[in-house]
mmCIF file of C-alpha atoms in Angstrom:
data_model
loop_
_atom_site.group_PDB
_atom_site.id
_atom_site.type_symbol
_atom_site.label_atom_id
_atom_site.label_comp_id
_atom_site.label_asym_id
_atom_site.label_seq_id
_atom_site.Cartn_x
_atom_site.Cartn_y
_atom_site.Cartn_z
ATOM 1 C CA MET A 105 143.796 -23.168 108.880
ATOM 2 C CA ILE A 106 146.795 -25.251 110.000
ATOM 3 C CA LEU A 107 149.102 -22.312 109.297
ATOM 4 C CA LEU A 108 147.017 -19.801 111.255
ATOM 5 C CA PRO A 109 148.805 -20.245 114.623
ATOM 6 C CA HIS A 110 152.157 -19.783 112.894
ATOM 7 C CA VAL A 111 150.951 -16.620 111.150
ATOM 8 C CA LEU A 112 149.673 -15.202 114.432
ATOM 9 C CA ALA A 113 152.974 -15.988 116.119
ATOM 10 C CA LEU A 114 154.875 -14.147 113.390
ATOM 11 C CA LEU A 115 152.582 -11.136 113.730
ATOM 12 C CA LEU A 116 153.193 -11.037 117.464
ATOM 13 C CA LEU A 117 156.933 -11.205 116.916
ATOM 14 C CA ALA A 118 156.726 -8.367 114.375
ATOM 15 C CA ALA A 119 154.645 -6.123 116.642
ATOM 16 C CA PRO A 120 156.694 -3.198 117.991
ATOM 17 C CA VAL A 121 157.602 -3.248 121.671
ATOM 18 C CA PRO A 122 157.522 -0.009 123.676
ATOM 19 C CA GLY A 123 161.261 0.169 124.330
ATOM 20 C CA ASP A 124 162.421 3.227 126.266
ATOM 21 C CA PRO A 125 161.883 6.933 125.632
ATOM 22 C CA ALA A 126 164.643 8.776 123.820
ATOM 23 C CA PRO A 127 167.015 10.899 125.939
ATOM 24 C CA ARG A 128 166.964 14.668 125.913
ATOM 25 C CA HIS A 129 168.114 16.099 122.607
ATOM 26 C CA ALA A 130 171.048 18.498 122.495
ATOM 27 C CA LEU A 131 170.038 22.088 121.828
ATOM 28 C CA PRO A 132 170.746 23.662 118.448
ATOM 29 C CA ASP A 133 173.722 26.021 118.346
ATOM 30 C CA GLY A 134 172.852 29.394 119.817
ATOM 31 C CA MET A 135 169.822 28.180 121.781
ATOM 32 C CA GLU A 136 169.952 28.344 125.589
ATOM 33 C CA SER A 137 166.579 26.691 126.093
ATOM 34 C CA ALA A 138 164.001 24.973 123.952
ATOM 35 C CA PRO A 139 160.198 25.255 123.917
ATOM 36 C CA TRP A 140 159.872 21.474 123.990
ATOM 37 C CA ASP A 141 161.566 21.279 127.409
ATOM 38 C CA ALA A 142 158.183 22.121 128.972
ATOM 39 C CA PHE A 143 156.809 18.746 127.875
ATOM 40 C CA TRP A 144 159.494 16.528 129.406
ATOM 41 C CA VAL A 145 158.005 13.906 131.749
ATOM 42 C CA ASP A 146 160.023 12.127 134.422
ATOM 43 C CA GLN A 147 159.322 8.374 134.568
ATOM 44 C CA CYS A 148 157.442 8.620 131.293
ATOM 45 C CA LYS A 149 157.201 4.896 130.613
ATOM 46 C CA GLU A 150 155.997 4.077 134.136
ATOM 47 C CA ARG A 151 153.303 6.757 133.963
ATOM 48 C CA LEU A 152 152.081 5.491 130.593
ATOM 49 C CA GLU A 153 151.859 1.945 131.922
ATOM 50 C CA ALA A 154 149.917 3.179 134.959
ATOM 51 C CA ALA A 155 147.528 4.925 132.542
ATOM 52 C CA GLY A 156 146.842 1.599 130.825
ATOM 53 C CA MET A 157 149.300 1.911 127.933
ATOM 54 C CA THR A 158 150.876 -1.527 128.142
ATOM 55 C CA GLU A 159 150.770 -2.294 124.412
ATOM 56 C CA GLY A 160 149.785 -0.744 121.099
ATOM 57 C CA TYR A 161 152.567 1.866 121.194
ATOM 58 C CA TYR A 162 156.323 2.295 121.100
ATOM 59 C CA PHE A 163 158.843 5.045 121.750
ATOM 60 C CA SER A 164 160.320 6.404 118.542
ATOM 61 C CA PRO A 165 164.038 5.574 118.452
ATOM 62 C CA HIS A 166 164.929 8.401 116.071
ATOM 63 C CA ASN A 167 164.842 11.416 118.447
ATOM 64 C CA ARG A 168 165.036 13.796 115.511
ATOM 65 C CA LEU A 169 165.284 17.559 115.584
ATOM 66 C CA GLN A 170 163.928 19.224 112.461
ATOM 67 C CA SER A 171 164.802 22.701 111.261
ATOM 68 C CA ARG A 172 162.671 24.655 108.836
ATOM 69 C CA ARG A 173 163.416 28.026 107.296
ATOM 70 C CA ILE A 174 160.250 30.120 107.280
ATOM 71 C CA THR A 175 161.788 33.375 106.018
ATOM 72 C CA ARG A 176 165.154 34.346 104.580
ATOM 73 C CA THR A 177 166.423 35.179 108.061
ATOM 74 C CA GLU A 178 164.354 33.012 110.389
ATOM 75 C CA THR A 179 164.488 29.293 111.102
ATOM 76 C CA ILE A 180 162.266 27.316 113.448
ATOM 77 C CA TYR A 181 163.225 24.114 115.227
ATOM 78 C CA CYS A 182 160.783 21.303 115.852
ATOM 79 C CA HIS A 183 161.174 18.301 118.121
ATOM 80 C CA VAL A 184 158.939 15.752 119.865
ATOM 81 C CA PRO A 185 160.494 14.924 123.250
ATOM 82 C CA GLN A 186 160.087 11.306 124.379
ATOM 83 C CA ALA A 187 158.116 10.693 121.178
ATOM 84 C CA VAL A 188 155.333 8.130 121.593
ATOM 85 C CA VAL A 189 154.003 6.413 118.460
ATOM 86 C CA TRP A 190 150.816 4.464 118.953
ATOM 87 C CA SER A 191 148.145 2.630 117.054
ATOM 88 C CA ARG A 192 145.889 1.611 119.943
ATOM 89 C CA GLY A 193 145.015 3.433 123.163
ATOM 90 C CA PRO A 194 144.445 2.147 126.705
ATOM 91 C CA THR A 195 140.801 1.179 126.093
ATOM 92 C CA GLY A 196 141.593 -0.661 122.857
ATOM 93 C CA ALA A 197 140.450 2.054 120.438
ATOM 94 C CA ARG A 198 142.578 2.180 117.302
ATOM 95 C CA TYR A 199 143.806 5.413 115.741
ATOM 96 C CA GLY A 200 143.720 6.113 112.036
ATOM 97 C CA GLY A 201 146.812 7.680 110.524
ATOM 98 C CA PHE A 202 150.311 8.120 111.910
ATOM 99 C CA THR A 203 150.013 9.186 115.551
ATOM 100 C CA MET A 204 153.125 10.592 117.248
ATOM 101 C CA VAL A 205 152.945 12.835 120.304
ATOM 102 C CA ASN A 206 155.188 13.789 123.203
ATOM 103 C CA CYS A 207 154.880 11.905 126.473
ATOM 104 C CA ALA A 208 152.815 14.547 128.275
ATOM 105 C CA MET A 209 150.341 14.656 125.394
ATOM 106 C CA ALA A 210 150.189 10.855 125.328
ATOM 107 C CA LEU A 211 149.241 10.826 129.018
ATOM 108 C CA ALA A 212 146.507 13.403 128.408
ATOM 109 C CA MET A 213 145.230 11.402 125.438
ATOM 110 C CA ALA A 214 145.035 8.267 127.571
ATOM 111 C CA ARG A 215 142.711 10.158 129.911
ATOM 112 C CA PHE A 216 140.819 11.588 126.919
ATOM 113 C CA GLU A 217 140.148 8.108 125.581
ATOM 114 C CA VAL A 218 138.794 6.846 128.908
ATOM 115 C CA ILE A 219 136.472 9.861 129.147
ATOM 116 C CA ALA A 220 135.333 9.396 125.533
ATOM 117 C CA GLN A 221 134.362 5.778 126.251
ATOM 118 C CA GLU A 222 132.453 6.818 129.380
ATOM 119 C CA GLU A 223 130.543 9.533 127.531
ATOM 120 C CA ALA A 224 129.790 7.140 124.672
ATOM 121 C CA ARG A 225 128.271 4.638 127.116
ATOM 122 C CA LYS A 226 126.025 7.350 128.549
ATOM 123 C CA VAL A 227 124.648 8.240 125.117
ATOM 124 C CA PHE A 228 124.651 4.909 123.291
ATOM 125 C CA GLY A 229 124.101 2.508 126.187
ATOM 126 C CA ASP A 230 126.380 0.633 128.537
ATOM 127 C CA ALA A 231 126.099 -2.814 126.959
ATOM 128 C CA LEU A 232 129.727 -2.485 125.855
ATOM 129 C CA GLU A 233 132.598 -1.469 128.105
ATOM 130 C CA ALA A 234 134.401 0.221 125.202
ATOM 131 C CA PRO A 235 131.894 1.189 122.469
ATOM 132 C CA ILE A 236 134.423 3.380 120.612
ATOM 133 C CA THR A 237 136.587 1.159 118.437
ATOM 134 C CA TYR A 238 138.244 3.701 116.134
ATOM 135 C CA ILE A 239 139.348 7.336 116.368
ATOM 136 C CA THR A 240 140.274 9.311 113.254
ATOM 137 C CA HIS A 241 142.453 12.389 113.019
ATOM 138 C CA VAL A 242 144.217 14.538 110.424
ATOM 139 C CA GLY A 243 147.533 15.041 112.125
ATOM 140 C CA THR A 244 149.731 15.200 115.195
ATOM 141 C CA TYR A 245 153.333 16.229 114.480
ATOM 142 C CA ASN A 246 153.858 18.937 111.867
ATOM 143 C CA CYS A 247 156.830 21.325 111.833
ATOM 144 C CA ARG A 248 155.173 24.649 111.109
ATOM 145 C CA THR A 249 154.024 27.995 112.479
ATOM 146 C CA LEU A 250 150.451 29.005 113.211
ATOM 147 C CA ARG A 251 148.553 29.350 109.966
ATOM 148 C CA LEU A 252 147.441 32.945 110.498
ATOM 149 C CA LYS A 253 150.197 34.112 112.847
ATOM 150 C CA SER A 254 153.514 32.997 111.440
ATOM 151 C CA GLU A 255 155.629 34.460 114.252
ATOM 152 C CA LYS A 256 154.352 31.736 116.596
ATOM 153 C CA GLN A 257 155.029 28.022 116.341
ATOM 154 C CA SER A 258 152.167 25.572 116.262
ATOM 155 C CA GLN A 259 151.843 23.099 119.127
ATOM 156 C CA HIS A 260 151.987 20.456 116.403
ATOM 157 C CA SER A 261 155.683 21.371 116.062
ATOM 158 C CA PHE A 262 156.331 19.573 119.338
ATOM 159 C CA GLY A 263 153.916 16.661 118.933
ATOM 160 C CA ASN A 264 151.767 18.526 121.413
ATOM 161 C CA GLY A 265 148.441 18.555 119.591
ATOM 162 C CA ILE A 266 146.082 16.338 117.628
ATOM 163 C CA ASP A 267 143.207 17.160 115.268
ATOM 164 C CA ILE A 268 140.408 14.670 115.911
ATOM 165 C CA THR A 269 137.967 14.236 113.013
ATOM 166 C CA GLY A 270 135.706 11.468 114.255
ATOM 167 C CA PHE A 271 134.905 8.284 116.125
ATOM 168 C CA TYR A 272 133.465 4.916 115.232
ATOM 169 C CA VAL A 273 130.978 3.599 117.794
ATOM 170 C CA ARG A 274 130.035 -0.062 117.679
ATOM 171 C CA GLY A 275 126.320 -0.445 117.051
ATOM 172 C CA TYR A 276 125.915 3.172 115.915
ATOM 173 C CA GLY A 277 128.494 3.839 113.227
ATOM 174 C CA ALA A 278 130.747 6.730 112.313
ATOM 175 C CA ILE A 279 130.540 10.062 114.126
ATOM 176 C CA GLU A 280 132.157 12.845 112.114
ATOM 177 C CA ILE A 281 132.891 16.258 113.601
ATOM 178 C CA GLN A 282 131.914 18.062 110.407
ATOM 179 C CA ARG A 283 128.671 16.146 109.952
ATOM 180 C CA HIS A 284 127.462 15.671 113.516
ATOM 181 C CA TRP A 285 128.558 18.766 115.466
ATOM 182 C CA THR A 286 125.595 20.897 114.372
ATOM 183 C CA ALA A 287 123.339 18.025 113.291
ATOM 184 C CA ARG A 288 119.595 18.562 113.587
ATOM 185 C CA TRP A 289 118.388 15.367 111.891
ATOM 186 C CA PRO A 290 117.058 12.936 114.515
ATOM 187 C CA ALA A 291 119.258 10.129 113.195
ATOM 188 C CA LEU A 292 122.385 12.213 113.846
ATOM 189 C CA GLN A 293 121.487 13.895 117.130
ATOM 190 C CA LYS A 294 122.906 11.162 119.350
ATOM 191 C CA GLY A 295 126.268 11.647 117.691
ATOM 192 C CA SER A 296 126.009 15.397 118.177
ATOM 193 C CA LEU A 297 125.071 14.976 121.840
ATOM 194 C CA PHE A 298 128.058 12.703 122.410
ATOM 195 C CA LEU A 299 130.471 15.228 120.868
ATOM 196 C CA HIS A 300 129.163 18.160 122.900
ATOM 197 C CA ASN A 301 129.116 16.174 126.135
ATOM 198 C CA LEU A 302 132.659 14.988 125.489
ATOM 199 C CA VAL A 303 134.013 18.488 124.854
ATOM 200 C CA ALA A 304 132.180 19.891 127.887
ATOM 201 C CA ARG A 305 133.674 17.262 130.161
ATOM 202 C CA LEU A 306 137.192 17.599 128.757
ATOM 203 C CA ARG A 307 136.997 21.320 129.478
ATOM 204 C CA ALA A 308 135.489 20.837 132.930
ATOM 205 C CA GLU A 309 138.222 18.385 133.947
ATOM 206 C CA GLN A 310 140.993 20.418 132.268
ATOM 207 C CA VAL A 311 142.350 17.457 130.354
ATOM 208 C CA PHE A 312 143.840 19.746 127.685
ATOM 209 C CA THR A 313 144.931 23.373 127.599
ATOM 210 C CA ASN A 314 143.008 24.206 124.435
ATOM 211 C CA ILE A 315 140.050 22.508 122.788
ATOM 212 C CA LEU A 316 138.989 24.241 119.583
ATOM 213 C CA ASP A 317 135.732 23.056 118.034
ATOM 214 C CA PRO A 318 133.859 24.003 114.833
ATOM 215 C CA THR A 319 132.427 27.133 116.484
ATOM 216 C CA TRP A 320 135.950 28.548 116.558
ATOM 217 C CA ASP A 321 136.418 29.254 112.854
ATOM 218 C CA GLY A 322 136.279 27.737 109.400
ATOM 219 C CA TYR A 323 139.651 26.045 109.809
ATOM 220 C CA HIS A 324 138.149 23.827 112.508
ATOM 221 C CA ALA A 325 134.900 22.965 110.759
ATOM 222 C CA ASN A 326 135.898 19.328 110.402
ATOM 223 C CA HIS A 327 137.900 18.592 113.553
ATOM 224 C CA LEU A 328 138.545 19.188 117.230
ATOM 225 C CA HIS A 329 141.994 20.621 117.836
ATOM 226 C CA ILE A 330 143.258 19.639 121.283
ATOM 227 C CA ASP A 331 146.654 20.484 122.747
ATOM 228 C CA LEU A 332 148.708 20.901 125.909
ATOM 229 C CA ALA A 333 150.109 24.387 125.334
ATOM 230 C CA PRO A 334 152.305 25.402 128.310
ATOM 231 C CA THR A 335 150.297 28.529 129.086
ATOM 232 C CA SER A 336 146.683 29.608 129.033
ATOM 233 C CA ASP A 337 145.741 33.277 129.314
ATOM 234 C CA GLY A 338 149.308 33.991 130.390
ATOM 235 C CA LEU A 339 149.216 31.467 133.236
ATOM 236 C CA PRO A 340 150.837 28.018 133.468
ATOM 237 C CA SER A 341 148.600 25.317 132.022
ATOM 238 C CA VAL A 342 146.845 23.269 134.694
ATOM 239 C CA ALA A 343 146.229 20.541 132.123
ATOM 240 C CA LEU A 344 149.925 20.179 131.291
ATOM 241 C CA GLU A 345 150.929 19.968 134.946
ATOM 242 C CA LYS A 346 148.227 17.354 135.595
ATOM 243 C CA ALA A 347 149.468 15.237 132.709
ATOM 244 C CA LYS A 348 153.094 15.422 133.852
ATOM 245 C CA ALA A 349 152.038 14.476 137.398
ATOM 246 C CA SER A 350 150.084 11.388 136.310
ATOM 247 C CA PRO A 351 150.467 8.394 138.674
ATOM 248 C CA VAL A 352 153.558 6.234 138.243
ATOM 249 C CA SER A 353 151.758 3.054 139.288
ATOM 250 C CA ALA A 354 148.261 1.679 138.835
ATOM 251 C CA SER A 355 147.783 1.614 142.607
ATOM 252 C CA ALA A 356 148.523 5.308 142.974
ATOM 253 C CA PRO A 357 145.691 7.645 144.053
ATOM 254 C CA PRO A 358 143.262 8.429 141.219
ATOM 255 C CA ARG A 359 143.926 11.596 139.290
ATOM 256 C CA GLU A 360 141.894 14.652 140.081
ATOM 257 C CA GLY A 361 138.418 14.376 138.617
ATOM 258 C CA ALA A 362 138.399 10.584 138.368
ATOM 259 C CA GLY A 363 135.238 9.127 139.814
ATOM 260 C CA ARG A 364 133.501 12.486 140.058
ATOM 261 C CA ALA A 365 130.173 13.155 138.483
ATOM 262 C CA ALA A 366 130.665 14.196 134.891
ATOM 263 C CA ALA A 367 129.887 17.667 133.670
ATOM 264 C CA ALA A 368 126.200 18.191 132.986
ATOM 265 C CA PRO A 369 125.233 17.051 129.466
ATOM 266 C CA VAL A 370 124.795 19.773 126.900
ATOM 267 C CA GLU A 371 122.995 19.762 123.601
ATOM 268 C CA ILE A 372 124.200 23.052 122.124
ATOM 269 C CA PRO A 373 127.640 24.222 120.974
ATOM 270 C CA PHE A 374 129.905 25.596 123.696
ATOM 271 C CA VAL A 375 129.701 29.382 123.532
ATOM 272 C CA GLY A 376 130.265 30.324 127.177
ATOM 273 C CA PRO A 377 132.651 32.910 128.620
ATOM 274 C CA GLU A 378 135.591 30.483 128.389
ATOM 275 C CA ALA A 379 135.681 30.995 124.635
ATOM 276 C CA TRP A 380 137.487 34.333 124.837
ATOM 277 C CA LEU A 381 140.061 32.824 127.203
ATOM 278 C CA VAL A 382 140.917 30.227 124.575
ATOM 279 C CA ARG A 383 141.324 32.961 121.979
ATOM 280 C CA GLU A 384 143.576 34.895 124.370
ATOM 281 C CA ALA A 385 145.703 31.795 124.935
ATOM 282 C CA HIS A 386 146.250 31.575 121.189
ATOM 283 C CA GLY A 387 147.121 35.241 120.921
ATOM 284 C CA GLY A 388 143.913 35.913 119.044
ATOM 285 C CA ASN A 389 144.911 33.454 116.342
ATOM 286 C CA PRO A 390 142.233 30.970 115.291
ATOM 287 C CA ALA A 391 144.338 28.586 113.237
ATOM 288 C CA THR A 392 146.507 26.164 115.157
#
């Protein structure tokens, strides 16, 4: 017990500090522009701090550009601009697995986490300010093309997507996308209600460009794919522009949608007319 303060001090010293975002990466030879330029955020660090990200993350110092040959004649390039690596979000929820996203995606995820906590309180009770303590996922950055449409790069190639598999809610337990999304057992229905309410609100407030749930296809049976693709149905993504325009100080005006009444709760999978727009945005390809 006498050594405990010293151990804690060493842990604090070993904890990564945010540092500063990496500068723009030089373009590969022969490239006049890069797809990852769309995700560059001015005053990235200040906007993250205003969103509540004051600890639990750091900017990757490596600033790598990865090339991958996908055919004998074609090579893709992957890069995460202003790469943010985090283990804990602005509400204190921890993330399982290596989590690295670009700055714009990190800003959208900060908003996502706040909304998730609010929706959890509505379903599970408001005794706790932050009932969600853990968020699991199966990947962020991955240099690859779309699984069923290899001529297009995945948003994961730019650290611009995350595949959420579940949440841990204090006092309730684990909520798994695969197990709870279509749950009919009474013991699981609260978890299902939370997931559907969360997705409905994220769509209503345009937090992300695309949100693909288990109704999309078999590839998404166990996770929610969320991303900030630059376009949706051929038009510039509102979600991406909102993320890049996040406040640069905590005293700045609240972002659009903050403080408004949440989208009406739903208890059934989302199957409305927006579904075909999401498919169109992905070029008809279901696997991201």
